[in-house]
Short mmCIF file of C-alpha atoms in Angstrom, two decimals:
data_model
loop_
_atom_site.label_atom_id
_atom_site.label_comp_id
_atom_site.label_asym_id
_atom_site.label_seq_id
_atom_site.Cartn_x
_atom_site.Cartn_y
_atom_site.Cartn_z
CA MET A 10 17.35 2.90 2.74
CA GLN A 11 18.05 5.02 5.38
CA GLY A 12 17.49 6.07 8.72
CA PRO A 13 15.78 3.40 11.43
CA HIS A 14 15.70 1.21 8.54
CA ALA A 15 18.63 0.83 7.01
CA LEU A 16 19.72 -2.95 8.01
CA ASP A 17 16.51 -4.66 7.52
CA ARG A 18 17.06 -5.75 4.37
CA LEU A 19 20.66 -7.56 5.43
CA LEU A 20 19.07 -8.54 8.81
CA ASN A 21 16.42 -10.64 7.00
CA ALA A 22 19.41 -11.73 4.68
CA THR A 23 20.72 -13.04 8.04
CA ASP A 24 17.49 -13.86 9.39
CA THR A 25 16.86 -16.67 6.61
CA HIS A 26 20.25 -18.30 6.12
CA VAL A 27 20.45 -18.73 9.76
CA PHE A 28 17.24 -19.86 10.06
CA LEU A 29 17.16 -22.01 7.34
CA THR A 30 20.51 -23.66 7.22
CA SER A 31 21.66 -22.89 11.05
CA THR A 32 19.03 -23.60 13.55
CA PRO A 33 18.86 -27.15 12.91
CA ARG A 34 21.96 -28.35 13.80
CA LEU A 35 22.30 -26.29 16.66
CA ASP A 36 23.86 -28.36 19.99
CA LEU A 37 21.30 -29.40 22.83
CA ALA A 38 23.84 -28.44 25.60
CA GLU A 39 24.38 -25.01 24.19
CA CYS A 40 20.53 -24.40 23.60
CA GLU A 41 20.07 -25.20 26.99
CA ARG A 42 22.64 -22.85 28.51
CA VAL A 43 21.09 -20.15 26.51
CA ARG A 44 17.83 -20.74 27.90
CA HIS A 45 19.02 -21.06 31.25
CA LEU A 46 20.54 -17.55 30.87
CA ALA A 47 16.76 -16.50 29.77
CA ARG A 48 14.88 -17.50 32.46
CA ARG A 49 17.37 -16.39 35.10
CA LEU A 50 16.94 -12.72 33.66
CA SER A 51 13.70 -13.28 33.30
CA GLN A 52 13.06 -14.07 36.62
CA ASN A 53 15.64 -11.61 38.38
CA ALA A 54 13.94 -8.86 36.47
CA SER A 55 10.15 -9.76 37.24
CA ALA A 56 8.89 -6.84 37.87
CA SER A 57 10.69 -4.97 35.53
CA LEU A 58 12.60 -5.00 32.68
CA PRO A 59 16.66 -6.75 32.53
CA ARG A 60 19.63 -4.33 32.21
CA ALA A 61 21.07 -2.71 28.70
CA ASN A 62 24.03 -5.16 29.21
CA GLU A 63 22.75 -8.47 30.84
CA ILE A 64 20.23 -7.88 27.25
CA LYS A 65 23.72 -7.58 25.60
CA ASP A 66 25.33 -10.44 27.21
CA LEU A 67 21.99 -12.49 26.14
CA LEU A 68 22.33 -11.46 22.28
CA GLY A 69 25.70 -12.46 22.51
CA ALA A 70 25.17 -15.70 23.94
CA ILE A 71 22.75 -16.10 20.83
CA ARG A 72 24.94 -15.74 18.60
CA ARG A 73 27.46 -17.53 19.52
CA LEU A 74 25.18 -20.45 19.69
CA VAL A 75 25.12 -19.64 15.49
CA LYS A 76 28.68 -21.46 14.63
CA ASP A 77 28.94 -19.03 11.69
CA PRO A 78 31.41 -16.40 12.21
CA LEU A 79 29.83 -14.19 8.78
CA ALA A 80 26.43 -13.80 9.97
CA GLY A 81 27.50 -13.36 13.22
CA LEU A 82 29.05 -10.41 12.22
CA ALA A 83 25.97 -9.16 10.42
CA TYR A 84 24.03 -9.65 13.95
CA GLN A 85 26.52 -7.58 15.81
CA VAL A 86 26.68 -4.77 12.89
CA THR A 87 22.28 -4.68 13.09
CA ALA A 88 22.82 -5.17 17.36
CA ASP A 89 25.24 -2.31 17.47
CA TYR A 90 23.22 -0.33 14.87
CA GLY A 91 20.05 -0.72 16.94
CA GLN A 92 21.78 0.41 19.83
CA ASP A 93 23.12 3.88 18.54
CA LEU A 94 19.37 4.38 17.08
CA ALA A 95 18.04 4.29 21.22
CA PRO A 96 18.60 7.34 22.43
CA ASP A 97 18.85 7.50 27.00
CA SER A 98 15.46 9.28 26.44
CA VAL A 99 13.89 6.45 25.47
CA VAL A 100 15.41 3.63 27.42
CA ALA A 101 14.28 5.98 30.32
CA GLY A 102 10.69 6.60 28.99
CA GLY A 103 9.76 3.34 26.41
CA GLN A 104 9.33 0.68 28.94
CA ASP A 105 5.89 -0.09 26.84
CA PHE A 106 8.30 -0.72 23.76
CA GLN A 107 11.15 -2.40 25.56
CA ARG A 108 8.63 -5.03 26.98
CA ALA A 109 7.34 -6.03 23.54
CA TRP A 110 10.61 -6.80 22.27
CA TRP A 111 11.80 -8.56 25.06
CA ASP A 112 8.88 -10.36 25.29
CA ALA A 113 9.74 -11.79 21.93
CA LEU A 114 13.54 -12.38 22.36
CA LEU A 115 12.48 -14.83 25.79
CA GLU A 116 10.35 -16.83 23.30
CA MET A 117 12.65 -16.60 19.99
CA VAL A 118 14.73 -18.52 22.71
CA GLU A 119 12.35 -21.02 22.93
CA ALA A 120 11.88 -20.82 19.09
CA GLN A 121 15.48 -21.74 18.31
CA MET A 122 15.56 -24.86 21.33
CA ALA A 123 12.70 -26.24 19.38
CA GLY A 124 14.27 -25.69 15.68
CA ASP A 125 10.77 -23.95 15.05
CA VAL A 126 11.99 -21.85 11.69
CA ALA A 127 8.47 -20.40 11.63
CA ALA A 128 7.81 -19.31 14.83
CA LEU A 129 11.55 -17.80 14.53
CA PHE A 130 10.62 -15.79 11.76
CA ASP A 131 7.04 -14.66 13.16
CA LEU A 132 8.88 -13.59 16.08
CA ARG A 133 11.17 -11.54 14.16
CA ARG A 134 8.80 -10.07 12.45
CA ARG A 135 6.59 -9.05 16.08
CA GLN A 136 10.32 -7.44 17.12
CA LEU A 137 10.71 -5.32 14.12
CA ASP A 138 7.00 -4.63 14.22
CA VAL A 139 7.08 -2.97 18.13
CA ILE A 140 10.68 -0.52 16.58
CA ARG A 141 8.36 0.35 13.67
CA GLU A 142 5.40 1.27 15.43
CA SER A 143 7.47 3.20 18.17
CA GLN A 144 9.58 4.69 15.74
CA ASP A 145 7.39 8.54 16.01
CA ALA A 146 7.19 8.19 19.81
CA TRP A 147 11.01 7.10 19.75
CA SER A 148 11.95 10.78 18.06
CA ALA A 149 9.18 12.87 20.26
CA MET A 150 10.90 11.58 23.35
CA ASP A 151 14.40 12.09 22.39
CA ARG A 152 13.55 15.77 20.74
CA ASP A 153 11.30 17.20 23.65
CA ASN A 154 13.06 15.19 26.51
CA ARG A 155 16.21 13.98 25.89
CA LEU A 156 18.23 12.77 28.53
CA VAL A 157 22.33 12.51 28.61
CA PRO A 158 23.75 9.59 30.05
CA PRO A 159 26.08 9.79 32.91
CA ILE A 160 29.18 9.13 30.58
CA GLU A 161 31.83 9.19 33.03
CA SER A 162 30.02 7.39 35.87
CA ASP A 163 29.46 3.40 35.78
CA PRO A 164 26.26 3.25 34.35
CA GLN A 165 23.99 -0.02 35.15
CA THR A 166 21.73 0.09 32.51
CA ARG A 167 23.80 1.15 29.39
CA GLY A 168 26.26 -1.45 27.15
CA PRO A 169 29.73 0.53 26.38
CA SER A 170 31.57 -0.51 29.49
CA SER A 171 33.72 2.90 28.80
CA PRO A 172 33.37 6.40 29.16
CA ALA A 173 35.05 6.86 25.61
CA GLU A 174 32.41 4.46 24.37
CA ARG A 175 29.49 5.86 26.00
CA LEU A 176 31.03 9.21 24.84
CA ALA A 177 31.63 7.81 21.13
CA ARG A 178 27.78 6.45 21.05
CA GLU A 179 26.36 9.47 22.10
CA LEU A 180 28.34 11.55 19.61
CA LEU A 181 27.73 8.80 16.56
CA ARG A 182 23.53 9.49 17.53
CA ASP A 183 24.56 13.56 16.86
CA VAL A 184 26.22 12.44 13.38
CA ARG A 185 22.93 10.42 12.93
CA ARG A 186 20.29 13.27 13.90
CA LEU A 187 22.35 15.59 11.92
CA GLY A 188 21.59 13.11 8.83
CA TRP A 189 25.23 12.16 8.49
CA GLN A 190 25.84 15.45 6.72
CA PRO A 191 29.77 15.54 5.49
CA GLY A 192 31.18 18.56 6.40
CA ALA A 193 27.99 19.27 9.07
CA ARG A 194 29.58 20.89 12.29
CA ILE A 195 28.29 18.81 15.92
CA GLY A 196 30.07 21.37 17.97
CA GLY A 197 34.01 22.70 19.32
CA ALA A 198 35.94 20.87 21.84
CA GLY A 199 33.91 23.66 24.60
CA ASP A 200 30.72 22.81 23.92
CA LEU A 201 31.10 18.87 23.42
CA LEU A 202 32.55 19.00 26.73
CA ALA A 203 29.89 21.44 28.79
CA ARG A 204 27.10 19.22 26.70
CA TYR A 205 28.15 15.64 27.88
CA GLY A 206 29.71 16.53 31.34
CA VAL A 207 33.10 14.52 30.80
CA THR A 208 36.83 15.52 30.77
CA VAL A 209 39.34 15.98 27.91
CA GLY A 210 40.50 13.02 28.00
CA THR A 211 37.40 10.81 27.79
CA LEU A 212 36.27 13.24 24.40
CA ARG A 213 39.64 13.12 22.57
CA GLN A 214 39.57 8.95 23.13
CA ALA A 215 35.87 9.09 22.14
CA VAL A 216 37.04 11.43 19.44
CA ARG A 217 40.10 8.84 18.52
CA ILE A 218 37.32 6.04 18.17
CA LEU A 219 34.96 7.62 15.53
CA GLU A 220 38.26 9.13 13.19
CA GLN A 221 39.40 5.16 13.22
CA ASN A 222 35.83 4.60 11.49
CA SER A 223 36.08 7.74 9.14
CA VAL A 224 33.06 8.98 11.17
CA VAL A 225 34.28 12.75 11.97
CA ARG A 226 37.04 14.59 12.07
CA MET A 227 38.30 17.62 14.61
CA ASP A 228 39.15 20.90 12.67
CA ARG A 229 41.64 22.80 14.82
CA GLY A 230 41.54 26.81 15.75
CA ARG A 231 38.60 28.96 16.30
CA SER A 232 36.72 28.32 13.82
CA GLY A 233 36.99 24.20 14.14
CA GLY A 234 35.43 21.55 15.99
CA LEU A 235 34.24 18.07 15.49
CA VAL A 236 32.96 18.15 12.05
CA ILE A 237 31.64 14.66 10.22
CA THR A 238 32.88 13.01 7.48
CA MET A 239 32.25 9.89 5.17
CA PRO A 240 32.73 6.67 6.13
CA ASP A 241 35.42 4.87 4.17
CA SER A 242 33.91 1.61 3.54
CA SER A 243 37.24 -0.42 1.85
CA LYS A 244 38.43 0.01 6.09
CA ALA A 245 35.53 -1.92 7.28
CA ILE A 246 36.21 -4.62 4.74
CA GLU A 247 39.67 -5.15 5.59
CA ARG A 248 38.85 -4.76 9.42
CA ALA A 249 35.67 -7.46 8.45
CA THR A 250 38.25 -9.49 6.51
CA GLN A 251 41.06 -9.78 8.69
CA PHE A 252 38.14 -10.51 11.66
CA LEU A 253 36.87 -14.05 9.17
CA GLY A 254 40.39 -14.64 8.15
CA GLN A 255 41.49 -15.92 12.00
CA THR A 256 38.49 -17.58 12.11
CA ALA A 257 36.73 -21.04 9.96
CA ILE A 258 33.54 -20.53 7.61
CA ALA A 259 31.88 -23.57 6.00
CA PRO A 260 31.84 -23.06 2.64
CA GLU A 261 27.98 -23.93 2.43
CA ASP A 262 27.70 -21.38 5.21
CA LEU A 263 29.21 -19.16 3.14
CA ALA A 264 27.42 -20.22 0.06
CA SER A 265 23.89 -19.41 1.72
CA PHE A 266 24.49 -16.32 3.51
CA ARG A 267 25.76 -15.10 0.05
CA ARG A 268 22.73 -16.33 -2.21
CA GLN A 269 20.21 -14.72 0.24
CA LEU A 270 22.21 -10.84 -0.26
CA ILE A 271 22.44 -11.28 -3.84
CA LEU A 272 18.46 -12.21 -3.55
CA LYS A 273 17.98 -9.40 -1.32
CA SER A 274 19.64 -7.51 -3.39
CA LEU A 275 17.78 -8.08 -6.71
CA SER A 276 14.32 -7.64 -4.42
CA ALA A 277 15.83 -4.14 -3.60
CA PHE A 278 17.35 -3.31 -6.92
CA CYS A 279 13.05 -3.90 -7.97
CA GLU A 280 12.40 -1.48 -5.91
CA ARG A 281 13.86 1.31 -7.64
CA ALA A 282 12.27 4.02 -9.78
CA PRO A 283 11.92 3.21 -13.43
CA GLY A 284 13.86 5.61 -14.80
CA ASP A 285 16.36 4.92 -11.59
CA ARG A 286 16.55 0.78 -12.81
CA ASP A 287 16.81 1.87 -16.53
CA CYS A 288 19.98 3.92 -15.66
CA THR A 289 21.41 1.84 -13.83
CA LEU A 290 21.24 -1.32 -15.57
CA LYS A 291 23.12 0.61 -18.58
CA GLN A 292 26.46 0.83 -16.27
CA ALA A 293 26.12 -2.76 -15.83
CA THR A 294 28.10 -5.44 -17.11
CA SER A 295 26.31 -8.61 -18.13
CA SER A 296 27.91 -11.05 -17.94
CA HIS A 297 28.97 -10.18 -14.08
CA VAL A 298 25.60 -8.50 -12.90
CA PHE A 299 25.88 -11.12 -9.83
CA ASP A 300 28.57 -9.03 -8.55
CA GLN A 301 27.92 -6.08 -9.38
CA LEU A 302 24.39 -6.30 -7.55
CA GLY A 303 25.15 -4.85 -4.18
CA ALA A 304 26.26 -1.39 -5.61
CA LEU A 305 23.19 -1.89 -7.74
CA SER A 306 21.03 -2.31 -4.82
CA GLY A 307 21.03 1.11 -3.63
CA ASP A 308 21.00 -0.45 -0.23
CA GLY A 309 24.80 0.35 1.72
CA ALA A 310 24.71 -2.49 4.51
CA LEU A 311 23.34 -5.13 1.41
CA GLU A 312 26.58 -3.99 -0.79
CA LEU A 313 28.69 -3.97 2.35
CA PHE A 314 28.86 -7.50 2.92
CA LEU A 315 28.62 -8.64 -0.25
CA SER A 316 31.71 -7.14 -0.42
CA ILE A 317 33.14 -8.73 2.44
CA VAL A 318 32.11 -11.91 1.20
CA SER A 319 33.87 -12.10 -1.91
CA VAL A 320 36.70 -10.08 -0.57
CA ALA A 321 36.86 -13.52 2.40
CA SER A 322 36.65 -15.72 -0.12
CA PRO A 323 36.96 -15.28 -4.08
CA GLN A 324 36.60 -18.33 -5.14
CA SER A 325 32.86 -17.94 -4.22
CA ALA A 326 32.13 -15.03 -7.07
CA GLU A 327 29.63 -15.83 -9.86
CA ARG A 328 31.14 -17.34 -12.63
CA VAL A 329 30.26 -15.77 -15.92
CA VAL A 330 26.33 -15.47 -16.80
CA ARG A 331 26.12 -16.73 -19.74
CA SER A 332 22.43 -15.72 -21.34
CA PRO A 333 21.86 -12.55 -18.58
CA LYS A 334 19.02 -11.37 -21.14
CA LEU A 335 16.19 -12.59 -19.08
CA LEU A 336 17.46 -11.63 -15.64
CA PHE A 337 18.15 -7.79 -17.52
CA GLU A 338 14.38 -7.73 -18.62
CA ALA A 339 12.77 -8.63 -15.10
CA LEU A 340 15.46 -6.14 -13.41
CA SER A 341 14.31 -3.50 -15.83
CA LYS A 342 9.77 -3.82 -15.24
CA GLY A 343 11.05 -4.61 -11.99
CA ASP A 344 9.51 -8.23 -11.36
CA ALA A 345 11.84 -9.25 -8.26
CA PRO A 346 9.76 -13.09 -8.11
CA ARG A 347 11.18 -13.27 -11.80
CA ALA A 348 14.56 -12.18 -11.63
CA ARG A 349 15.35 -14.17 -7.89
CA ARG A 350 13.51 -17.71 -9.69
CA ILE A 351 16.27 -16.99 -12.71
CA TYR A 352 19.14 -16.23 -10.06
CA LEU A 353 18.21 -19.23 -8.11
CA GLU A 354 17.57 -21.67 -11.34
CA TRP A 355 21.12 -20.21 -12.97
CA THR A 356 22.49 -21.11 -9.03
CA ARG A 357 21.12 -24.63 -8.87
CA VAL A 358 22.45 -25.94 -12.73
CA SER A 359 25.51 -24.26 -11.81
CA ASP A 360 26.05 -25.94 -9.01
CA GLU A 361 25.58 -29.35 -11.44
CA PRO A 362 28.05 -31.79 -11.42
#
């Protein structure tokens, strides 16, 4: 899955894990602090919307309610991706979209307090529907009236704090607008300095941020410039596992999150074209198919997080699947409900003493 909905499956898997396992055990005092923050922001911005950095603070407070570093990392990735997709032309002209999304967020705070899992799923669907329904309008606004944010000044409405971070966001939007085609040229240094009105130092720092994440490289010479590169997933996995190594993840949370990633990967695989499914299955090792589902799914975000789980906790890797025939038949037919049930049956039996 590419484009605006590239992380939808990851978000759904994370929500399912968090809503079902973490929501019932949230701390009352912490829920009340988040509720107070949400109500204060809503009252202060009764005639408009809170500033983006205030919304970011609330989202961060909500994530901290969930004592699960891996789920928090997944939420951070999806939030950053969403921010990357909302250019300043949309922020300036998309108040209706933002209001509907913000109202749903306030209701989610109340649903968390109440432990209302059904409401949380419904509110998430409302948020995603708002984004999906507004995508065409967003594209038109960005194409016809694209605004360049005040990068060198300190804006009151955007999230990233430094000029280099703000410029890196805008350059990343250029990468996405060009379809993330490795080798495509974004522009020369002079072009970028003029386009975004920044200093040479800010441009260098922004490029360094993106180079560290294998997004771009700066080619030298008259025909050089900022060029799109292919991201290196191994670097992302290494950074994620280093972060997780400094935290404490409950084994039951790790198992629950991995289960939801696997289930979503099974569904993603079954959505592939029949010929594609058969060709991909021929390359799979039947006895270790669950360990390969991230790659088989065709969903880069699911593959990345399943790899992070496996590296962060090798003992969580599935044991050998002794009778994979039924699973392979279901996958070949694109029968996602049956494939998911076979997996759940297998995990139930394997967890029995």
